[in-house]
Amino acid sequence: MSDAYFTAGGGLKLKGVAGGSGITKKKKKKDKKEKESVEVQREEAANTQSSSASVADDKPSQTGRNLTDAEKRFEETRRKRQEEKAAKLAQKSHKERVAEFNQYLESLSEHHDIPRVGPG
């Protein structure tokens, strides 16, 4: 019967905890080549960002290709719509928007009211 309930003796051995547990963490080795490649990539990214700011509107999109005329028109109209929407929102104060929303809610029928649930 004692074999069925076998338990290991002793305390837990945790990695990196002081107290002479005998188990130590493995430390990662850093390659010099990886460090150099990361630095080169950072420099290239900085160079591309500074050069992309000086490029005109005909620059390639994020996908790395030039936009067609239809795509350019679409982006332009989308940008204009966003500006119009922002201007429209900026015209009203928060208080006016809340008052307008409350008036809208009052105009709805009772069908939209929250029903009472439970006794009473």
C-alpha positions as a LaTeX table, in Angstrom:
\begin{tabular}{lrrr}
\hline
Residue & $x$ (\AA) & $y$ (\AA) & $z$ (\AA) \\
\hline
Met1 & 0.00 & 0.00 & 0.00 \\
Ser2 & 2.87 & 2.38 & 0.66 \\
Asp3 & 3.86 & 2.24 & $-3.04$ \\
Ala4 & 0.50 & 3.68 & $-4.12$ \\
Tyr5 & 1.02 & 6.85 & $-2.08$ \\
Phe6 & 4.65 & 7.64 & $-2.85$ \\
Thr7 & 5.70 & 11.26 & $-2.27$ \\
Ala8 & 9.07 & 12.82 & $-2.92$ \\
Gly9 & 10.86 & 14.09 & 0.14 \\
Gly10 & 12.56 & 17.44 & 0.57 \\
Gly11 & 11.71 & 21.00 & $-0.31$ \\
Leu12 & 11.23 & 22.58 & $-3.69$ \\
Lys13 & 14.32 & 23.57 & $-5.62$ \\
Leu14 & 13.73 & 26.88 & $-7.34$ \\
Lys15 & 16.00 & 28.32 & $-10.01$ \\
Gly16 & 17.83 & 31.50 & $-9.14$ \\
Val17 & 16.82 & 31.60 & $-5.49$ \\
Ala18 & 19.61 & 32.10 & $-2.98$ \\
Gly19 & 20.09 & 29.44 & $-0.35$ \\
Gly20 & 22.28 & 26.91 & $-2.11$ \\
Ser21 & 19.52 & 25.07 & $-3.95$ \\
Gly22 & 22.08 & 23.71 & $-6.39$ \\
Ile23 & 20.11 & 24.74 & $-9.47$ \\
Thr24 & 21.24 & 27.83 & $-11.35$ \\
Lys25 & 19.74 & 29.72 & $-14.26$ \\
Lys26 & 21.34 & 29.38 & $-17.66$ \\
Lys27 & 22.52 & 32.73 & $-18.97$ \\
Lys28 & 21.99 & 33.62 & $-22.60$ \\
Lys29 & 25.01 & 34.40 & $-24.73$ \\
Lys30 & 24.77 & 37.56 & $-26.82$ \\
Asp31 & 26.20 & 37.39 & $-30.31$ \\
Lys32 & 28.22 & 40.30 & $-31.62$ \\
Lys33 & 26.77 & 39.77 & $-35.09$ \\
Glu34 & 23.20 & 40.20 & $-33.84$ \\
Lys35 & 24.10 & 43.43 & $-32.04$ \\
Glu36 & 25.68 & 44.84 & $-35.18$ \\
Ser37 & 22.73 & 43.84 & $-37.38$ \\
Val38 & 20.27 & 45.48 & $-34.97$ \\
Glu39 & 22.29 & 48.70 & $-35.00$ \\
Val40 & 22.43 & 48.68 & $-38.81$ \\
Gln41 & 18.65 & 48.16 & $-39.02$ \\
Arg42 & 18.05 & 51.07 & $-36.66$ \\
Glu43 & 20.28 & 53.34 & $-38.75$ \\
Glu44 & 18.48 & 52.30 & $-41.95$ \\
Ala45 & 15.09 & 52.93 & $-40.35$ \\
Ala46 & 16.19 & 56.40 & $-39.24$ \\
Asn47 & 17.47 & 57.16 & $-42.74$ \\
Thr48 & 14.26 & 56.02 & $-44.43$ \\
Gln49 & 12.10 & 58.06 & $-42.05$ \\
Ser50 & 14.03 & 61.25 & $-42.72$ \\
Ser51 & 14.03 & 60.69 & $-46.48$ \\
Ser52 & 10.32 & 59.75 & $-46.61$ \\
Ala53 & 9.37 & 63.09 & $-45.10$ \\
Ser54 & 10.89 & 64.91 & $-48.07$ \\
Val55 & 9.12 & 62.80 & $-50.72$ \\
Ala56 & 6.05 & 64.28 & $-52.49$ \\
Asp57 & 2.46 & 62.92 & $-52.45$ \\
Asp58 & 3.31 & 60.46 & $-55.25$ \\
Lys59 & 5.27 & 58.33 & $-52.81$ \\
Pro60 & 4.53 & 54.59 & $-52.57$ \\
Ser61 & 1.98 & 53.56 & $-50.00$ \\
Gln62 & 2.73 & 51.33 & $-47.02$ \\
Thr63 & 2.50 & 48.30 & $-49.29$ \\
Gly64 & 5.53 & 49.53 & $-51.26$ \\
Arg65 & 3.76 & 50.33 & $-54.54$ \\
Asn66 & 2.54 & 53.49 & $-56.22$ \\
Leu67 & $-1.13$ & 54.33 & $-55.88$ \\
Thr68 & $-3.40$ & 54.34 & $-58.89$ \\
Asp69 & $-5.46$ & 57.42 & $-59.76$ \\
Ala70 & $-8.61$ & 55.86 & $-58.29$ \\
Glu71 & $-6.79$ & 54.99 & $-55.07$ \\
Lys72 & $-5.44$ & 58.54 & $-54.81$ \\
Arg73 & $-8.96$ & 59.99 & $-55.28$ \\
Phe74 & $-10.34$ & 57.56 & $-52.70$ \\
Glu75 & $-7.71$ & 58.52 & $-50.12$ \\
Glu76 & $-8.31$ & 62.21 & $-50.80$ \\
Thr77 & $-12.10$ & 61.94 & $-50.37$ \\
Arg78 & $-11.66$ & 59.83 & $-47.23$ \\
Arg79 & $-9.33$ & 62.44 & $-45.76$ \\
Lys80 & $-11.81$ & 65.24 & $-46.61$ \\
Arg81 & $-14.68$ & 63.34 & $-45.01$ \\
Gln82 & $-12.65$ & 62.84 & $-41.84$ \\
Glu83 & $-11.87$ & 66.56 & $-41.71$ \\
Glu84 & $-15.55$ & 67.45 & $-42.22$ \\
Lys85 & $-16.59$ & 65.02 & $-39.48$ \\
Ala86 & $-14.04$ & 66.49 & $-37.08$ \\
Ala87 & $-15.20$ & 70.01 & $-37.87$ \\
Lys88 & $-18.85$ & 69.02 & $-37.33$ \\
Leu89 & $-18.05$ & 67.48 & $-33.94$ \\
Ala90 & $-16.04$ & 70.52 & $-32.91$ \\
Gln91 & $-19.01$ & 72.86 & $-33.53$ \\
Lys92 & $-21.17$ & 71.48 & $-30.71$ \\
Ser93 & $-20.21$ & 71.37 & $-27.07$ \\
His94 & $-20.64$ & 68.25 & $-24.99$ \\
Lys95 & $-23.61$ & 69.78 & $-23.20$ \\
Glu96 & $-25.39$ & 70.45 & $-26.51$ \\
Arg97 & $-24.73$ & 66.90 & $-27.72$ \\
Val98 & $-26.13$ & 65.42 & $-24.50$ \\
Ala99 & $-29.24$ & 67.61 & $-24.72$ \\
Glu100 & $-29.79$ & 66.56 & $-28.35$ \\
Phe101 & $-29.39$ & 62.88 & $-27.46$ \\
Asn102 & $-31.86$ & 63.18 & $-24.56$ \\
Gln103 & $-34.38$ & 64.83 & $-26.88$ \\
Tyr104 & $-33.94$ & 61.94 & $-29.33$ \\
Leu105 & $-34.51$ & 59.39 & $-26.56$ \\
Glu106 & $-37.70$ & 61.18 & $-25.45$ \\
Ser107 & $-39.07$ & 61.00 & $-28.97$ \\
Leu108 & $-38.80$ & 57.19 & $-29.07$ \\
Ser109 & $-41.85$ & 55.07 & $-28.36$ \\
Glu110 & $-42.34$ & 53.02 & $-25.19$ \\
His111 & $-41.37$ & 49.96 & $-27.17$ \\
His112 & $-37.74$ & 50.90 & $-26.53$ \\
Asp113 & $-38.17$ & 51.27 & $-22.74$ \\
Ile114 & $-36.55$ & 48.75 & $-20.43$ \\
Pro115 & $-39.26$ & 46.38 & $-19.17$ \\
Arg116 & $-39.79$ & 45.85 & $-15.46$ \\
Val117 & $-38.67$ & 42.45 & $-14.29$ \\
Gly118 & $-39.71$ & 40.82 & $-11.05$ \\
Pro119 & $-42.51$ & 41.22 & $-8.52$ \\
Gly120 & $-43.91$ & 44.60 & $-7.64$ \\
\hline
\end{tabular}
